[in-house]
Coordinates of C-alpha atoms and ligand atoms in Angstrom, one line a residue:
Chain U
X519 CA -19.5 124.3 -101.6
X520 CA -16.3 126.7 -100.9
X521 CA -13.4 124.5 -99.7
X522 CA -10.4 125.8 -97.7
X523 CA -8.0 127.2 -100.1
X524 CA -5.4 130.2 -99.9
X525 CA -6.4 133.6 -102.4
X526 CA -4.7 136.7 -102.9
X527 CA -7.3 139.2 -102.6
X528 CA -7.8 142.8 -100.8
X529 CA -9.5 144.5 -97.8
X530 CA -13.0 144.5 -99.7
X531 CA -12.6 140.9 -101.0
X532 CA -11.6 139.7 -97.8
X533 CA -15.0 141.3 -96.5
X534 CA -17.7 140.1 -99.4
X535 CA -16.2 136.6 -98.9
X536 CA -16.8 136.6 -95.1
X537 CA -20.1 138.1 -95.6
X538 CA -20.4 134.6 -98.6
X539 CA -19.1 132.1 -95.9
X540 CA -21.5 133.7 -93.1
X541 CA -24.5 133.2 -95.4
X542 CA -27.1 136.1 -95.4
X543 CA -30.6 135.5 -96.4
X544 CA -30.6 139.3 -97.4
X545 CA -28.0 141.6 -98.8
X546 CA -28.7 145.5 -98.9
X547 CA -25.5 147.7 -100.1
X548 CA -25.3 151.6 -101.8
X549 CA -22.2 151.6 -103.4
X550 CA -19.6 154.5 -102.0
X551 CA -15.6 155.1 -102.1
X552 CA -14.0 153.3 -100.9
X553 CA -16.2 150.8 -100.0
X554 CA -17.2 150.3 -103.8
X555 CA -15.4 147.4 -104.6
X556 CA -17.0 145.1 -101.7
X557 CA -20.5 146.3 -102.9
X558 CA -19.6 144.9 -106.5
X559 CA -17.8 141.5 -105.3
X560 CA -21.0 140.7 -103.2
X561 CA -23.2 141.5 -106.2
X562 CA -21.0 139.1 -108.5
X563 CA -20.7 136.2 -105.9
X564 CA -24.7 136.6 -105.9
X565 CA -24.6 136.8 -109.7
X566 CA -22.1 133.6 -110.1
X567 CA -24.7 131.7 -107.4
X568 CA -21.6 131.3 -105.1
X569 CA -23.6 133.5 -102.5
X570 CA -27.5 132.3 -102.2
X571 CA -28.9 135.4 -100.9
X572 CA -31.7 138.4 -101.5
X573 CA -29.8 141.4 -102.8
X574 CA -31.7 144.4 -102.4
X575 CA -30.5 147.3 -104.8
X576 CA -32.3 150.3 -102.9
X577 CA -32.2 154.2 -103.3
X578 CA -29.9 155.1 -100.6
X579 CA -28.2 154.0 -97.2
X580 CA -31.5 154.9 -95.0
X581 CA -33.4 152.6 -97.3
X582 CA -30.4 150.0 -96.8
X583 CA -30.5 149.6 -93.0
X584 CA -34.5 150.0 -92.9
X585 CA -35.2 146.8 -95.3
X586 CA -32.4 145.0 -93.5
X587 CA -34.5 146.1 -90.0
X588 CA -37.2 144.2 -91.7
X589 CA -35.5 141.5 -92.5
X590 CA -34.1 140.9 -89.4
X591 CA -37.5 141.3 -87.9
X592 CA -38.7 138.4 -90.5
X593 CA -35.8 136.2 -89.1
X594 CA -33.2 136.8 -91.7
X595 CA -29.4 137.1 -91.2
X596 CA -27.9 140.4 -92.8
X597 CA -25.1 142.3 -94.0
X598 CA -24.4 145.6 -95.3
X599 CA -21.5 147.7 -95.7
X600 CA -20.9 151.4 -95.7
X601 CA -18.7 154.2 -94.4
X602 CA -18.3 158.3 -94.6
X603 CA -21.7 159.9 -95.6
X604 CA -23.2 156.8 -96.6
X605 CA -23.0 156.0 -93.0
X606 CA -23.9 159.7 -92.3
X607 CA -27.2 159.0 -94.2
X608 CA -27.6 155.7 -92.3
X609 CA -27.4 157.2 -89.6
X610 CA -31.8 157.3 -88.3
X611 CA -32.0 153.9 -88.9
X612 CA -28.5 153.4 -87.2
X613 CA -29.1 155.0 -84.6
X614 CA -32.4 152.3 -83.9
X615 CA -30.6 149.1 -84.6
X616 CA -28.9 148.6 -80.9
X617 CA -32.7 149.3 -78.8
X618 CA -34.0 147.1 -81.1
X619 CA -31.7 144.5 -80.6
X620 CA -31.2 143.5 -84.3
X621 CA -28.1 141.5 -84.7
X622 CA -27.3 143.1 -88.1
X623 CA -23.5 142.5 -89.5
X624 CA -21.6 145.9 -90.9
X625 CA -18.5 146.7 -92.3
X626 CA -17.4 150.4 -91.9
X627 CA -15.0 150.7 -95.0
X628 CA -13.7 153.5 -92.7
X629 CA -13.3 157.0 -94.5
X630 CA -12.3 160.4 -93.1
X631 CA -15.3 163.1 -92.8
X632 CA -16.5 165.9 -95.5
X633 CA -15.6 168.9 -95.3
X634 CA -13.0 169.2 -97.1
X635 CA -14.2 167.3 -100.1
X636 CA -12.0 164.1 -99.1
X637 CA -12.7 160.3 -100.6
X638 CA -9.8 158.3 -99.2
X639 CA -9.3 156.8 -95.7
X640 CA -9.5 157.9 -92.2
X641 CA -11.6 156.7 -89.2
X642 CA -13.7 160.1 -88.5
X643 CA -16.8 158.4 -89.5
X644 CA -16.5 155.5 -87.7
X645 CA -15.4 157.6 -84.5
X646 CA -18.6 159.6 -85.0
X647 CA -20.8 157.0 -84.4
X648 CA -19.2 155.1 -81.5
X649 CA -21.9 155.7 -78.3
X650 CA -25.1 153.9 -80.2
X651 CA -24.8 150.8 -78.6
X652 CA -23.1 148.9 -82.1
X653 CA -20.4 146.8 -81.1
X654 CA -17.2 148.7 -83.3
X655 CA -14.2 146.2 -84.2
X656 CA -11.3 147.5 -85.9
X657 CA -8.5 145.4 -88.1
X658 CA -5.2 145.4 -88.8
X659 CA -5.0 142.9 -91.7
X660 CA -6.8 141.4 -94.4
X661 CA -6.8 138.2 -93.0
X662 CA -8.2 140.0 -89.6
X663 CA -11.2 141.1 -91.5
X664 CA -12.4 138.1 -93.1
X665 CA -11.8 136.2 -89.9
X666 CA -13.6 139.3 -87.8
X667 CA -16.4 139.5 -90.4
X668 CA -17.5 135.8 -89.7
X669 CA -16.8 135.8 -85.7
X670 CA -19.2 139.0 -85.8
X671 CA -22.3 137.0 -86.7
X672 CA -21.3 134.6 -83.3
X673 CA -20.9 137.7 -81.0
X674 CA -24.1 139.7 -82.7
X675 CA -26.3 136.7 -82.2
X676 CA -25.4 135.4 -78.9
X677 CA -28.1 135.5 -77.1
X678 CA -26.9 137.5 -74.2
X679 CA -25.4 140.3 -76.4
X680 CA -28.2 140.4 -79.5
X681 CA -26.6 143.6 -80.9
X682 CA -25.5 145.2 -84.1
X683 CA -21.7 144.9 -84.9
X684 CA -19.5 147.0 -87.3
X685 CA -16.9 145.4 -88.3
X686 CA -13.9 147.8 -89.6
X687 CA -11.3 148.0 -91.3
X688 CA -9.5 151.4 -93.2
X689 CA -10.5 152.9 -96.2
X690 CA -7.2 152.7 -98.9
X691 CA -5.0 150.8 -96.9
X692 CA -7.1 148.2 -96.0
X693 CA -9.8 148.3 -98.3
X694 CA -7.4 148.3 -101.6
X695 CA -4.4 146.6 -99.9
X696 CA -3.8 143.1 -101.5
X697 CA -2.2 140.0 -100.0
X698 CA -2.2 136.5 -99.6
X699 CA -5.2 135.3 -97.0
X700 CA -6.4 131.7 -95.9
X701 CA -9.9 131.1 -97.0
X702 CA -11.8 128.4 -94.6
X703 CA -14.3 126.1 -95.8
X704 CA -17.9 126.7 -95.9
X705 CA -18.6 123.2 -93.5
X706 CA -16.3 124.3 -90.8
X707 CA -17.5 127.6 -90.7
X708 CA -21.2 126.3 -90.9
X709 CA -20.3 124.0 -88.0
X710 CA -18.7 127.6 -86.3
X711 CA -21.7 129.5 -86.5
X712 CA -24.3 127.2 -86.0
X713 CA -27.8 127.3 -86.8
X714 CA -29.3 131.0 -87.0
X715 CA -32.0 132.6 -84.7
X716 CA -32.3 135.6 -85.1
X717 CA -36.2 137.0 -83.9
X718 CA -36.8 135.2 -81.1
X719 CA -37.0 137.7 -78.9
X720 CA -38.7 140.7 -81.5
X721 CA -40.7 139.6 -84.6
X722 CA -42.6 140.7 -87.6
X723 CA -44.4 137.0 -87.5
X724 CA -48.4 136.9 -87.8
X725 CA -48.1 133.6 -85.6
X726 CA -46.9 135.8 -82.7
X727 CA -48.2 139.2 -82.7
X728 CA -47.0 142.0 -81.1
X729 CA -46.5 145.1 -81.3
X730 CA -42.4 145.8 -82.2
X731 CA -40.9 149.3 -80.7
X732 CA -44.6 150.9 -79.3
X733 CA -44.3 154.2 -77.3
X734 CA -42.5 154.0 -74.3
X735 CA -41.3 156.8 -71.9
X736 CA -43.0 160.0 -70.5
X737 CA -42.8 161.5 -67.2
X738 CA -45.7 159.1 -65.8
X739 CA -47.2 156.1 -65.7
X740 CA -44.7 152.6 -66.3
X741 CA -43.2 154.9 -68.8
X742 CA -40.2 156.2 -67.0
X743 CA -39.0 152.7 -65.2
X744 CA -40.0 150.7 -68.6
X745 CA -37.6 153.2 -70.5
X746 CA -34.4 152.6 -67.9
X747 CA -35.1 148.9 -68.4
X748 CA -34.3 148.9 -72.3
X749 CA -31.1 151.3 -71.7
X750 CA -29.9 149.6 -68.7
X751 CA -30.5 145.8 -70.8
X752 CA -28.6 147.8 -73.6
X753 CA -25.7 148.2 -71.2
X754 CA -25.7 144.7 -69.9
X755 CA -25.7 143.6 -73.6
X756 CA -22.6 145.8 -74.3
X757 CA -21.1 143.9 -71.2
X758 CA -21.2 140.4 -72.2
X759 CA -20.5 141.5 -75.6
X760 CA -17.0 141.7 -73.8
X761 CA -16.8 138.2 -72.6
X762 CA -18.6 136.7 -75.5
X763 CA -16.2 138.8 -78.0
X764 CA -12.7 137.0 -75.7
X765 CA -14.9 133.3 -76.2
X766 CA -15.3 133.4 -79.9
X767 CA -12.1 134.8 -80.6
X768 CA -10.5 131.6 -78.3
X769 CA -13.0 129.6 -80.7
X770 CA -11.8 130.8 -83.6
X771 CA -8.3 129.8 -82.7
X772 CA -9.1 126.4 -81.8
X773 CA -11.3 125.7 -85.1
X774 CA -9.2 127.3 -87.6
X775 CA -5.4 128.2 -86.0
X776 CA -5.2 132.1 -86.3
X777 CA -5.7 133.3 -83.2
X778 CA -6.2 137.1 -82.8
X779 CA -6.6 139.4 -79.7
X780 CA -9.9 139.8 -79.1
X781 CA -9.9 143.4 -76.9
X782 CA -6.9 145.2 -76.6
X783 CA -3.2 143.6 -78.2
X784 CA -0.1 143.5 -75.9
X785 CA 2.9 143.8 -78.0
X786 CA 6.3 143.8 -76.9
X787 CA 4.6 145.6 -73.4
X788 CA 5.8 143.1 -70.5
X789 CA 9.6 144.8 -70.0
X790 CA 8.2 148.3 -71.7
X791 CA 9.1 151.4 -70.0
X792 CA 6.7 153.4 -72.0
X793 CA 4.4 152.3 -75.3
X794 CA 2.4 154.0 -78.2
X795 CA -1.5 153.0 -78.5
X796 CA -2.5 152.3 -81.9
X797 CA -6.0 151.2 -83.8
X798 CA -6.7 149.4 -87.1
X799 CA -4.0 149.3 -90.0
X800 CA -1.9 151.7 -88.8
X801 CA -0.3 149.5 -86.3
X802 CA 1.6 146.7 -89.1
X803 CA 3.7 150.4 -89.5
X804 CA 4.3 150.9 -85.4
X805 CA 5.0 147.4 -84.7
X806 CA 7.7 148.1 -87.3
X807 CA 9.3 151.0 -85.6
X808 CA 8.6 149.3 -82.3
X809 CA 11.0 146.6 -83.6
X810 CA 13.5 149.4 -85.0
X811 CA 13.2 151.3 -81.7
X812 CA 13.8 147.9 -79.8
X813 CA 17.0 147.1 -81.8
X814 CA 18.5 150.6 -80.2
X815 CA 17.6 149.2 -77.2
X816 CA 14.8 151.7 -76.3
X817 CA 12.1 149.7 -73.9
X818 CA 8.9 150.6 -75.8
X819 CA 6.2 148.3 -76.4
X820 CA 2.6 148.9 -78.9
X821 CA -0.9 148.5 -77.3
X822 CA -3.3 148.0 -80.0
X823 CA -6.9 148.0 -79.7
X824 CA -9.1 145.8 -81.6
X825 CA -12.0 146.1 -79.8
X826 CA -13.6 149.9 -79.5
X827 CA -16.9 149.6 -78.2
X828 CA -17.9 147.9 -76.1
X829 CA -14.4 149.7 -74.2
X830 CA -12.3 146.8 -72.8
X831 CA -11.7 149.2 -69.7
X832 CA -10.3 146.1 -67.6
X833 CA -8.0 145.1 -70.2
X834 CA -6.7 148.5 -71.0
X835 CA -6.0 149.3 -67.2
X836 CA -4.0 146.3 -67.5
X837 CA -1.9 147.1 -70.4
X838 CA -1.1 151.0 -69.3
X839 CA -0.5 149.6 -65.8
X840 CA 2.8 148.3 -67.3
X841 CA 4.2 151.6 -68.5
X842 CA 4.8 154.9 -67.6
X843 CA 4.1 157.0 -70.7
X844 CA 1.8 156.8 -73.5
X845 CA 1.5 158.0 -77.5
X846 CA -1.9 157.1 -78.4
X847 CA -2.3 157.9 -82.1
X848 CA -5.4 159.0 -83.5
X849 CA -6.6 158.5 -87.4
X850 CA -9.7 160.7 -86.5
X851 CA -10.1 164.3 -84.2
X852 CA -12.5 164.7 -81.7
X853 CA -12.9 168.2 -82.0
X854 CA -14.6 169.1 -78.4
X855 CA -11.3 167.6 -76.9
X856 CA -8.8 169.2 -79.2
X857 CA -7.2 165.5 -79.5
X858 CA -8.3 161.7 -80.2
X859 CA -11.5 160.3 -79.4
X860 CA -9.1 157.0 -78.7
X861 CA -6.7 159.5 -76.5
X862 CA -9.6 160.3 -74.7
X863 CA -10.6 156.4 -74.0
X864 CA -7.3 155.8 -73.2
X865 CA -7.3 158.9 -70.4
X866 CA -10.6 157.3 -69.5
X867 CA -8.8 154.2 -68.9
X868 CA -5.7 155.8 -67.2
X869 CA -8.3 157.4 -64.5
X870 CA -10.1 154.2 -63.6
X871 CA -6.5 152.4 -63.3
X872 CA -5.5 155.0 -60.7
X873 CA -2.6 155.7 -62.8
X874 CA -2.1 160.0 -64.0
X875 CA 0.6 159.1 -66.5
X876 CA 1.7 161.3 -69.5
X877 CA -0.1 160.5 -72.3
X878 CA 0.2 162.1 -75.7
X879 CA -2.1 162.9 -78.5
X880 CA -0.9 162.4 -81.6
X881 CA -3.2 162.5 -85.0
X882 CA -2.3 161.2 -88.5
X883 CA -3.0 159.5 -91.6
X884 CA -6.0 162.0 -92.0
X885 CA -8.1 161.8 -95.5
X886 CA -5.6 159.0 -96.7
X887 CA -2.3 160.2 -95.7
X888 CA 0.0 157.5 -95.3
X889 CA 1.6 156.5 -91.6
X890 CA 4.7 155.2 -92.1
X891 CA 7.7 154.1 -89.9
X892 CA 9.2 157.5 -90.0
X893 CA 5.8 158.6 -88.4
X894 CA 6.1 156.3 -85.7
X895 CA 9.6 156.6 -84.8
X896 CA 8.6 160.4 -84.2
X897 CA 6.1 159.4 -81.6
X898 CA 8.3 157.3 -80.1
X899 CA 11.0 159.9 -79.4
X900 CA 8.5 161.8 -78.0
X901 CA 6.8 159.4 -76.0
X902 CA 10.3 158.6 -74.8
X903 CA 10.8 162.6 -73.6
X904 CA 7.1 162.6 -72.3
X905 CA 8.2 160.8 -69.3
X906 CA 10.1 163.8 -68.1
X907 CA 8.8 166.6 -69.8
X908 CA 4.9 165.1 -69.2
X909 CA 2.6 166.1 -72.0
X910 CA 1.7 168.9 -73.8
X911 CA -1.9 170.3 -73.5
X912 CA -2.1 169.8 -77.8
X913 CA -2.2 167.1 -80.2
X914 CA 0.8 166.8 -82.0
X915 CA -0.5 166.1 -86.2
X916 CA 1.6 164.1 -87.8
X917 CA 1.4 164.8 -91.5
X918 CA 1.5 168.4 -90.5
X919 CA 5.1 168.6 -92.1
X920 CA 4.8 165.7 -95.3
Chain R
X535 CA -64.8 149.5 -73.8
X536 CA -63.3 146.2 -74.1
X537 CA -61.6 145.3 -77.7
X538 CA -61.1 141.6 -78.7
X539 CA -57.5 140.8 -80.3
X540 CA -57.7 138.9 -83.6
X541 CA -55.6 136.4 -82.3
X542 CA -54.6 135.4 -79.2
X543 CA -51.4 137.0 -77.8
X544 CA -48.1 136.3 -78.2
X545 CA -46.5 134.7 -74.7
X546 CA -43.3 137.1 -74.3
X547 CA -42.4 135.6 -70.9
X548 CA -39.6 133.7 -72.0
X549 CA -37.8 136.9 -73.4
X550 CA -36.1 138.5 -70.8
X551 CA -37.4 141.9 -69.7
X552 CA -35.7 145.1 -70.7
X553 CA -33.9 143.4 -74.2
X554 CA -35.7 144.9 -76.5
X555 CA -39.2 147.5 -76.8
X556 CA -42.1 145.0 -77.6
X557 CA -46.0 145.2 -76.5
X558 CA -48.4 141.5 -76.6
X559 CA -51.5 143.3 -75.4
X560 CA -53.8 145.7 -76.7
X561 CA -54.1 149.0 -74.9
X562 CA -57.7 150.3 -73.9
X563 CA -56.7 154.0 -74.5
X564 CA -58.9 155.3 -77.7
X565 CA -57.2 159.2 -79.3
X566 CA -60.4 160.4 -77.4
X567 CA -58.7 159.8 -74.3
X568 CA -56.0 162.7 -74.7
X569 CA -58.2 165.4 -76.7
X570 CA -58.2 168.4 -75.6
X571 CA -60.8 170.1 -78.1
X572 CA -64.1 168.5 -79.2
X573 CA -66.1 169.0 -82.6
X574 CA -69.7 170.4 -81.9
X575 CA -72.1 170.3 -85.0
X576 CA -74.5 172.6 -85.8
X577 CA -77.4 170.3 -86.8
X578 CA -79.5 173.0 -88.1
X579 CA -76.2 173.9 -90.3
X580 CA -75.4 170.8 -91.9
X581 CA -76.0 169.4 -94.7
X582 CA -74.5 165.7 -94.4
X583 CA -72.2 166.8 -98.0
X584 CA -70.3 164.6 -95.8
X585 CA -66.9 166.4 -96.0
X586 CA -65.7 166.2 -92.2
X587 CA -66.8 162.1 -92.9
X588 CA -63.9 162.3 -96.2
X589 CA -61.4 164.2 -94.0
X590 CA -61.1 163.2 -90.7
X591 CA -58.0 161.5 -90.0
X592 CA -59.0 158.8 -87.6
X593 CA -62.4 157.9 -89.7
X594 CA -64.8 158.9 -86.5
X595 CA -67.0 160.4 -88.1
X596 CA -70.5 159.0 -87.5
X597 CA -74.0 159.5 -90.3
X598 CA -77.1 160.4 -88.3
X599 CA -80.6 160.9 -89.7
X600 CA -80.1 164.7 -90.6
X601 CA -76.5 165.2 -89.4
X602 CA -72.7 163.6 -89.4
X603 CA -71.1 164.0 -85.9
X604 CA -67.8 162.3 -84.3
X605 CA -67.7 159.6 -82.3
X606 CA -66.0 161.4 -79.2
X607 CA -64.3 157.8 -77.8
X608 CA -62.2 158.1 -80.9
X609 CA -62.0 161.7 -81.8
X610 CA -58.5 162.9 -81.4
X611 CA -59.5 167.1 -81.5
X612 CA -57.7 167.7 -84.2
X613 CA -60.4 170.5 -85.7
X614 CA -59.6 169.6 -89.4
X615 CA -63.8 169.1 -89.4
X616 CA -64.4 172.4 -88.3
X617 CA -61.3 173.6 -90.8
X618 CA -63.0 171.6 -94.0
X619 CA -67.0 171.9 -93.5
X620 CA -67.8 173.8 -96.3
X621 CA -71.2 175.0 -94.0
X622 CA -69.0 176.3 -90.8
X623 CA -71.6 173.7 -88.9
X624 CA -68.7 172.8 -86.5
X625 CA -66.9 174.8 -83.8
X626 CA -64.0 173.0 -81.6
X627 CA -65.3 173.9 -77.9
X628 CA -62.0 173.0 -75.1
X629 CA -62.5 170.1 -72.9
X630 CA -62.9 171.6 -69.5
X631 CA -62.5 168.2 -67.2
Ligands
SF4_953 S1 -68.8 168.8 -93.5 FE1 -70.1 170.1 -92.3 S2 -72.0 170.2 -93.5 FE2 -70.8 168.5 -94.3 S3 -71.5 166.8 -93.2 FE3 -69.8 167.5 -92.0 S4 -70.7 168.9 -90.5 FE4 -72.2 168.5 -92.0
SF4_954 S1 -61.7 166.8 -84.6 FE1 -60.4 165.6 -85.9 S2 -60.6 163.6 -85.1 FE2 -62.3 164.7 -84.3 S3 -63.9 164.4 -85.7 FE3 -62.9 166.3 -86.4 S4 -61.4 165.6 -87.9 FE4 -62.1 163.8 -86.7

């Protein structure tokens, strides 16, 4: 039995021993860079008996996510873990986890996208995938994803939400990085999660038969109203998945004493004149400058968002309500919008809070390029200028000149 | 036609409608419902060598006394009979109704 005790350990670790203290009944990974490393610690914590779970060694990520559909279908709690074109060749059976309501854990190990040949960090394959109906989660810290990993399996199998959840955190900087992190006990977080139940709603079970995912649509018929039903109920899932994601987080806190934001993370934004919008890892850097920028006296605060999909809309109109520019920062492209797919949330946002403010597009820390301080300060001056000047119609790259 | 269900069915009314795509009962519908071709044999043509019986994909083929011939409440119209018969003793004719 694990007791509490305090490791050193990195991003990966951090992952295979949330995915131990979650207990799976069935394990399914395909080992790629940079998630490699999480794929082997799972396999040795199976090995070593510390994990008591199936571990399926299969050909390839398509096979991964289709046994785990099984399993889940069987009543089994899973995990996997992927990213870049592992997740690109996940992507049929990824694409049918949300309809089918399977409550299957996932860390993205996030990588940037081929082509160019690239193996190192960046969120483009994360990013590509967004609008399935998987809940997306990104971290900051190590500690955040060991404490995300196991707060997943709460949120995936409430019973209002019963969805997939991809739990993230970035390739290189997270996945490698190495630091002291609290490990709970296996009876407190036993007596967190709860007892599992995970078919009761769609079963592979020969004591209740039925028939799991039969055609359903056309133009006639119940076909076209039965269809709307499953998206609509996929919507509503995505909805609580909001409430439920603010409950367990506020759980977490009380059980174990770290408490982190669950949607979107004020920092330093109450007396902020303007603020840069940041996502996973990149933000320990930007806090940094934030403080640097604050010592100058410049009134800028960070918005960080934890929580992708489902969009915490209401708490994003909040935060940008408090400020009068924005320098969201991007580790990904979306090419149709020659910017961010998170600058594009955040105009999203900035249009439902009634609020045309400037708001920049920067992109960095593309294919593993670092984001440091000196980055940040940059998009802080300009953010600064961007209240007068307002924005300019391209995203400004910030490795462009390393 | 009425079909009997091995075992009785699953009650799904405590899972809320519109979570996730699940069926409890059996449809009626039989493949010959939606054909839009059927298989006519030639009975003076075959031979019962029983080839259409080997290939047809939804096993409907049916032996009588000199002749093999689908079952047309499962036949799906699919004309790999007519394709295979080594005689040529069946020709897909269009449904018309
Ligand atoms: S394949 Fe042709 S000849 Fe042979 S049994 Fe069928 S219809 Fe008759
Ligand atoms: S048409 Fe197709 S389904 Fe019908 S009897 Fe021939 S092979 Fe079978």
């Amino acid at each position: 039995m694990i007791t509490a005790k305090t490791i050193v350990c990195d991003g990966n670790e951090a992952a295979a021993w949330g995915a131990v203290l979650s207990r799976p009944d069935m394990v399914a990974v395909y080992p790629i860079t940079p998630q490699s490393s999480l794929a082997e610690y799972l396999s040795q914590f199976i090995a070593d008996g510390i994990l008591d779970a199936e571990l399926l060694d299969v050909e390839g990520e398509h096979s991964v996510l289709s046994v785990l559909h099984g399993a889940a279908l069987a009543g089994a709690r899973t995990y996997t873990a992927t990213c870049g074109q592992g997740l690109a060749f996940m992507f049929e059976p990824y694409f049918r986890t949300p309809p089918l309501r399977l409550p299957i854990v996932t860390s993205l190990v996030t990588r940037d996208g081929i082509t160019p040949q690239c193996v190192w960090g960046g969120q483009q394959d994360a990013m590509t995938v967004k609008d399935v109906g998987w809940v997306h989660m990104y971290c900051e810290t190590v500690q955040e994803v060991l404490d995300t990993l196991i707060m997943a399996y709460r949120i995936a199998e409430h019973r209002q939400v019963m969805l997939p959840v991809n739990v993230n955190h970035d390739g290189n900087y997270l996945s490698y990085g190495v630091c002291r992190m609290e490990l709970p006990g296996q009876a407190e977080v036993d007596a967190f999660l709860g007892p599992k139940d995970i078919n009761w709603h769609v079963a592979l079970d020969p004591d209740r038969p039925m028939a799991v995912d039969p055609l359903t649509g056309g133009a006639g018929g119940p076909g076209p109203a039965l269809f709307v039903s499953y998206r609509k109920g996929l919507c509503d899932g995505m909805q609580h998945a909001l409430r439920v994601i603010e409950e367990v987080h506020d759980e977490w806190a009380l059980r174990f004493g770290r408490r982190w934001a669950p949607l979107v993370e004020e920092y330093k934004l109450d007396d902020a004149d303007f603020a840069i919008v940041t996502i996973g890892s990149m933000t320990g850097a930007a806090k940094d400058a934030v403080d640097q920028a604050r010592a100058r006296g410049e009134r800028v605060g960070l918005i960080k968002v934890k929580t992708f999909r489902p969009f915490p809309i209401e708490a994003m109109v909040r935060a940008v309500s408090k400020v009068e520019a924005l320098g969201v920062v991007d580790r990904a492209v979306s090419f149709g919008w020659n910017s961010g797919p998170l600058h594009q949330e955040v105009l999203g946002a900035l249009y439902y809070g009634r609020r045309p403010i400037p708001a920049i597009s920067f992109i960095g820390g593309l294919a593993g390029a670092d984001l440091t301080v000196g980055h940040f300060r940059r998009v802080i001056e300009q953010t600064a200028a961007a209240r007068w000047t307002g924005p300019g119609q391209a995203p400004i790259w910030l490795n462009e000149n390393d | 036609m009425t079909i009997k269900q091995s075992r009785p069915p699953f009650d799904a009314s405590t899972i809320p409608g519109g979570l996730c795509p699940i069926a409890t009962h059996l449809t009626t519908m039989l493949p010959g419902d939606w054909r839009a071709e059927r298989p006519i044999v030639d009975r003076d043509s075959c031979v019962k060598c029983a080839t259409c019986w080997m290939y047809c994909p939804v096993q409907c083929i049916t032996e009588h006394a000199a002749w093999f011939e689908a079952d047309l409440r499962v036949c799906k119209g699919c004309g790999i009979c007519a394709t295979e018969c080594p005689h040529r003793a069946i020709v897909m004719l269009e449904e018309t109704k």
